[in-house]
PDB file of C-alpha atoms in Angstrom:
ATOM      1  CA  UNK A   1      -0.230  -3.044  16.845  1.00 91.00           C
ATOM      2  CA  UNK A   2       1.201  -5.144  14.168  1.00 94.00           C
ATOM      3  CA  UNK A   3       0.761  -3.840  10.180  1.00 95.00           C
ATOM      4  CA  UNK A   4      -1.209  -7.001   9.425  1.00 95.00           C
ATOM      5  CA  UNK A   5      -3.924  -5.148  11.463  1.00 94.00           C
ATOM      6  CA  UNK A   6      -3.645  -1.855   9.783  1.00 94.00           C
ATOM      7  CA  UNK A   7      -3.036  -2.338   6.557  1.00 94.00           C
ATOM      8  CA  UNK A   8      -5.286  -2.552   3.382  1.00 90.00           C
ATOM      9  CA  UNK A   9      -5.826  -6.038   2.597  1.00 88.00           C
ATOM     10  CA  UNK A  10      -8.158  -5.113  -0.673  1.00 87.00           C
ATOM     11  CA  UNK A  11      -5.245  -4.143  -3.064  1.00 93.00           C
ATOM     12  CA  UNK A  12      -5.021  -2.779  -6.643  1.00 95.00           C
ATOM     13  CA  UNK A  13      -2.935  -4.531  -8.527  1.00 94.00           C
ATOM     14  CA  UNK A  14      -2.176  -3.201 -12.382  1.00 94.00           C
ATOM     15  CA  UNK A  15      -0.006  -4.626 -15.206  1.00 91.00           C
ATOM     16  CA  UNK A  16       3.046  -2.912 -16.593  1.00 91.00           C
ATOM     17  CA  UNK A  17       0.969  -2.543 -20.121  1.00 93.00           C
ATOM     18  CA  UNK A  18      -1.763  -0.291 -18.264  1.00 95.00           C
ATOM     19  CA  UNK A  19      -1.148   3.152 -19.437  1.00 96.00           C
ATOM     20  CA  UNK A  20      -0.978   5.718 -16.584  1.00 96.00           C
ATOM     21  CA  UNK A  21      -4.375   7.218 -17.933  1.00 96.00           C
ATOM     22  CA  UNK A  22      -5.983   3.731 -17.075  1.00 97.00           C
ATOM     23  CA  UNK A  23      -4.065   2.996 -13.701  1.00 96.00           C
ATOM     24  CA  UNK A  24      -5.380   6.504 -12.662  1.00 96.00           C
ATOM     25  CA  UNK A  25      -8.614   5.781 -13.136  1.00 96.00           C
ATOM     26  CA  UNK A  26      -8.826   2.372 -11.338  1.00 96.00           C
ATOM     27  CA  UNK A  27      -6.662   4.079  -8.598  1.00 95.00           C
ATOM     28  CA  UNK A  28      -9.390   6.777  -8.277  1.00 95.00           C
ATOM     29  CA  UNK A  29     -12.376   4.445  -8.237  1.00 96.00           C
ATOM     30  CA  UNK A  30     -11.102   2.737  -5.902  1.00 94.00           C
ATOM     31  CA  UNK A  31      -9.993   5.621  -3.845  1.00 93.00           C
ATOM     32  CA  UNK A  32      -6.434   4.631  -3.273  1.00 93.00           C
ATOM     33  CA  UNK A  33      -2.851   6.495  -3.754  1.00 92.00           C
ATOM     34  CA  UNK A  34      -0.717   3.036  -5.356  1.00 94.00           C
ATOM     35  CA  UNK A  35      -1.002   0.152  -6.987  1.00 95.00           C
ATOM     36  CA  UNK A  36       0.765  -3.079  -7.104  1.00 94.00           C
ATOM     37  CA  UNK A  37       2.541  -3.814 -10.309  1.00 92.00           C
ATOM     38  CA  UNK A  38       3.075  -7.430 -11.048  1.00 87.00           C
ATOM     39  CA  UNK A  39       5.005  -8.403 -14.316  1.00 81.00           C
ATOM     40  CA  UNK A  40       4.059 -11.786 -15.146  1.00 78.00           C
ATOM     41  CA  UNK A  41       7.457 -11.869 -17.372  1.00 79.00           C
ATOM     42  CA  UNK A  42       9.462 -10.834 -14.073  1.00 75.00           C
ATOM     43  CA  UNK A  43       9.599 -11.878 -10.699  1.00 69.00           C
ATOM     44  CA  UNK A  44       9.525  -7.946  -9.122  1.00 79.00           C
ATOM     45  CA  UNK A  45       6.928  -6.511  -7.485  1.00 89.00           C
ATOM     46  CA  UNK A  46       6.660  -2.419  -8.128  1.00 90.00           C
ATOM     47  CA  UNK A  47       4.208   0.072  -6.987  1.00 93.00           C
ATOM     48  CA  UNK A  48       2.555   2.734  -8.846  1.00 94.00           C
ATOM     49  CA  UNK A  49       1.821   5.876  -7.057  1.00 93.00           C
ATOM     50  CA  UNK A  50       0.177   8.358  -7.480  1.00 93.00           C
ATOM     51  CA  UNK A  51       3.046  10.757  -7.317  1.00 92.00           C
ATOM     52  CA  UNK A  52       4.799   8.975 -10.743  1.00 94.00           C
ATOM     53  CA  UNK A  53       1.477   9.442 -12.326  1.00 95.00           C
ATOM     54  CA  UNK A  54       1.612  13.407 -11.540  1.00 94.00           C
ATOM     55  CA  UNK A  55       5.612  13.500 -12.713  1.00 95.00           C
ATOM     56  CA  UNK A  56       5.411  11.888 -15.685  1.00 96.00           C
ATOM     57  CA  UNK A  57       2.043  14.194 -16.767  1.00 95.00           C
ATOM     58  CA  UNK A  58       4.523  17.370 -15.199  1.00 96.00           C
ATOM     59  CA  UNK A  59       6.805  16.267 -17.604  1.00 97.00           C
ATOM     60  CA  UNK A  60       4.643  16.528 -20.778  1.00 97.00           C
ATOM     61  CA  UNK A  61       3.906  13.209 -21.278  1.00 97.00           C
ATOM     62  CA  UNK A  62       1.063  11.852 -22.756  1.00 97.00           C
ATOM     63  CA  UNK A  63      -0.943   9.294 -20.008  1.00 96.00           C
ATOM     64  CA  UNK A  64      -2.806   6.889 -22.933  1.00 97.00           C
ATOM     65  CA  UNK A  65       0.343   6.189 -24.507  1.00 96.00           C
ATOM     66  CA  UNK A  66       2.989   5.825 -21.267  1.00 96.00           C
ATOM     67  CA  UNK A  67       2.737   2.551 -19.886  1.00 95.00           C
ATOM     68  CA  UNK A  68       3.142   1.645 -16.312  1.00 93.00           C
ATOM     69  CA  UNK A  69       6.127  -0.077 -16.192  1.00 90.00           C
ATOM     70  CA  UNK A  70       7.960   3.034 -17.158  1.00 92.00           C
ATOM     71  CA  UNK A  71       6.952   5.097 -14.556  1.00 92.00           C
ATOM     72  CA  UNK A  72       6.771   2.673 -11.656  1.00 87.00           C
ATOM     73  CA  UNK A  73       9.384   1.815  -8.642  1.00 84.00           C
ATOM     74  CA  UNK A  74      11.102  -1.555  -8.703  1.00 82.00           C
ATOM     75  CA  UNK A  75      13.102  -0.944  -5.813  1.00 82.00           C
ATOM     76  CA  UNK A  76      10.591  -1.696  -3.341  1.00 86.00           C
ATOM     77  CA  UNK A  77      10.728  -1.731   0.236  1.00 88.00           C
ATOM     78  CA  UNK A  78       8.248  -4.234   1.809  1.00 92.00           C
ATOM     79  CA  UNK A  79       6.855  -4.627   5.277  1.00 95.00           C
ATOM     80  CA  UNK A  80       6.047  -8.453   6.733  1.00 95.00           C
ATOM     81  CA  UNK A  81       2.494  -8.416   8.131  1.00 96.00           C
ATOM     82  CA  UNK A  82       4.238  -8.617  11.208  1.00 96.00           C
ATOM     83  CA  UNK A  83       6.302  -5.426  11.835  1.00 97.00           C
ATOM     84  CA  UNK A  84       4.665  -3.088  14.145  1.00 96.00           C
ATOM     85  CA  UNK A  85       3.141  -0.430  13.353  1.00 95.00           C
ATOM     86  CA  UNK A  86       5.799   1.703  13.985  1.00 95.00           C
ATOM     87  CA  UNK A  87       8.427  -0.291  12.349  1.00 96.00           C
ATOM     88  CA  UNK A  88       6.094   0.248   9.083  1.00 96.00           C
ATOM     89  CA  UNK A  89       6.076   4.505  10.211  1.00 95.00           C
ATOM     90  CA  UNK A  90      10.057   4.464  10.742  1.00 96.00           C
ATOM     91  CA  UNK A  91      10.744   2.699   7.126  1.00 95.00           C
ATOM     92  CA  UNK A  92       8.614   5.046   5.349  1.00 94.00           C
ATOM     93  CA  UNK A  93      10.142   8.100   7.042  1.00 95.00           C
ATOM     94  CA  UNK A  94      13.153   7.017   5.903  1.00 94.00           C
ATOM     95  CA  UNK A  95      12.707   6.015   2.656  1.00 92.00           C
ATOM     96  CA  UNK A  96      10.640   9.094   2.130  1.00 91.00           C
ATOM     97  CA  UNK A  97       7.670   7.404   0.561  1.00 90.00           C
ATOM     98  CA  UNK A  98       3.901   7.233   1.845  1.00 92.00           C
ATOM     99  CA  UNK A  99       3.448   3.306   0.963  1.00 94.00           C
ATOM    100  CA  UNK A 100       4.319  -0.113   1.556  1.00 94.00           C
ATOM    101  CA  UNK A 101       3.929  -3.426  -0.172  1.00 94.00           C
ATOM    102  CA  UNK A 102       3.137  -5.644   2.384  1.00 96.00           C
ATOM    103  CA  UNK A 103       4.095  -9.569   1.686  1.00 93.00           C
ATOM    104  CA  UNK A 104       3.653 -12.484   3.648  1.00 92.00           C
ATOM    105  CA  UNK A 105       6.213 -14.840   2.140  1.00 89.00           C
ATOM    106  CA  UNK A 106       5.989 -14.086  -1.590  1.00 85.00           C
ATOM    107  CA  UNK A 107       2.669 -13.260  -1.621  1.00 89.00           C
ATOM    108  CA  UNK A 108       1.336  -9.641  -1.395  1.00 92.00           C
ATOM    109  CA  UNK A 109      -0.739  -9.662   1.495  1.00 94.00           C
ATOM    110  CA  UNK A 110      -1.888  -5.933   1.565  1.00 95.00           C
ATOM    111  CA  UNK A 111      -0.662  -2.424   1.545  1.00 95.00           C
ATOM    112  CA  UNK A 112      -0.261  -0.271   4.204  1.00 96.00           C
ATOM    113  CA  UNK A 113       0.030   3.642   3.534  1.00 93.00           C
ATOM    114  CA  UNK A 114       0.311   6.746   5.402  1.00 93.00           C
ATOM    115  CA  UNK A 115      -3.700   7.229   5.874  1.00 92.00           C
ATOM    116  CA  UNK A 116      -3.896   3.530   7.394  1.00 93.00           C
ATOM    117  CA  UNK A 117      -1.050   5.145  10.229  1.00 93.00           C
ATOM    118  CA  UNK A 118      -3.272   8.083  10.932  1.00 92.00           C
ATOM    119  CA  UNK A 119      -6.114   6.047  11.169  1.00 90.00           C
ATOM    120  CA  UNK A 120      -4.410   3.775  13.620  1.00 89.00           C
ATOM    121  CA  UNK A 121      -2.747   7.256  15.643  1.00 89.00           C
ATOM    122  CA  UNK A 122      -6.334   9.012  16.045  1.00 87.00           C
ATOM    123  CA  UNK A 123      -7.762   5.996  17.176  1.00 85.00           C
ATOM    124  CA  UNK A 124      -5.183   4.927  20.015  1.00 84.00           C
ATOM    125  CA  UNK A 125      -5.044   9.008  20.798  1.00 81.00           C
ATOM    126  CA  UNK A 126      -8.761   9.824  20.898  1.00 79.00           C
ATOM    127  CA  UNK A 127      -9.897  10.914  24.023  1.00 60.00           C
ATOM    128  CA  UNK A 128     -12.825   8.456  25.445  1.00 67.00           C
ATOM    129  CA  UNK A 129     -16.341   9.796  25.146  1.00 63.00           C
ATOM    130  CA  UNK A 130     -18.770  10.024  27.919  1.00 60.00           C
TER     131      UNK A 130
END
């Protein structure tokens, strides 16, 4: 199964100038762990997860007043809409992270995370009812 088939194609996308309060709450709503940063004075993509919202509140710091961009990764590993499903699985393993950005050229096409896996492993694993 390729990612393009797995992955979230609905994603949250958040400005560097969101405070980590506000990025939170969207991510909540919406019942997701990241969200796609884009900087419209850069041309990086960077997630926000929710793991750098919980560090930078475990740190003492104050989530109306820290701003995205701070706390967000830049070094981003992306999957192509393409890669297999277990090309997506490997990358994360060893990057030790639970999301991917997924582009399709230079667009972001969707995100694929750890649940979206699980989804697709219980699925092709379930035993056939009678």
């Amino acid at each position: 199964m390729q990612v393009r088939e797995a992955m979230s194609n609905e994603v949250l996308v958040v400005g560097p100038e969101h405070t980590l309060r506000q990025a939170a709450q969207m991510m909540s709503a919406r019942r997701v762990g990241s969200a796609v940063v884009i900087d419209p004075d850069s041309e990086g993509i960077g997630i926000m997860t929710e793991r750098d919202v919980l560090n930078a509140i475990g740190a003492g710091l104050d989530p109306d007043v820290e701003r995205t961009g701070a706390h967000l990764t830049w070094d981003v590993v992306y999957a192509g809409p393409d890669w297999t499903v277990e090309e997506a699985a490997a990358a994360m393993a060893r990057g030790g992270f639970r999301h991917l950005v997924v582009l399709d050229g230079r667009e972001v096409a969707g995100v694929i995370s750890v649940r979206d896996l699980m989804r697709v492993w219980a699925r092709e694993h379930s035993a056939p009812r009678v």
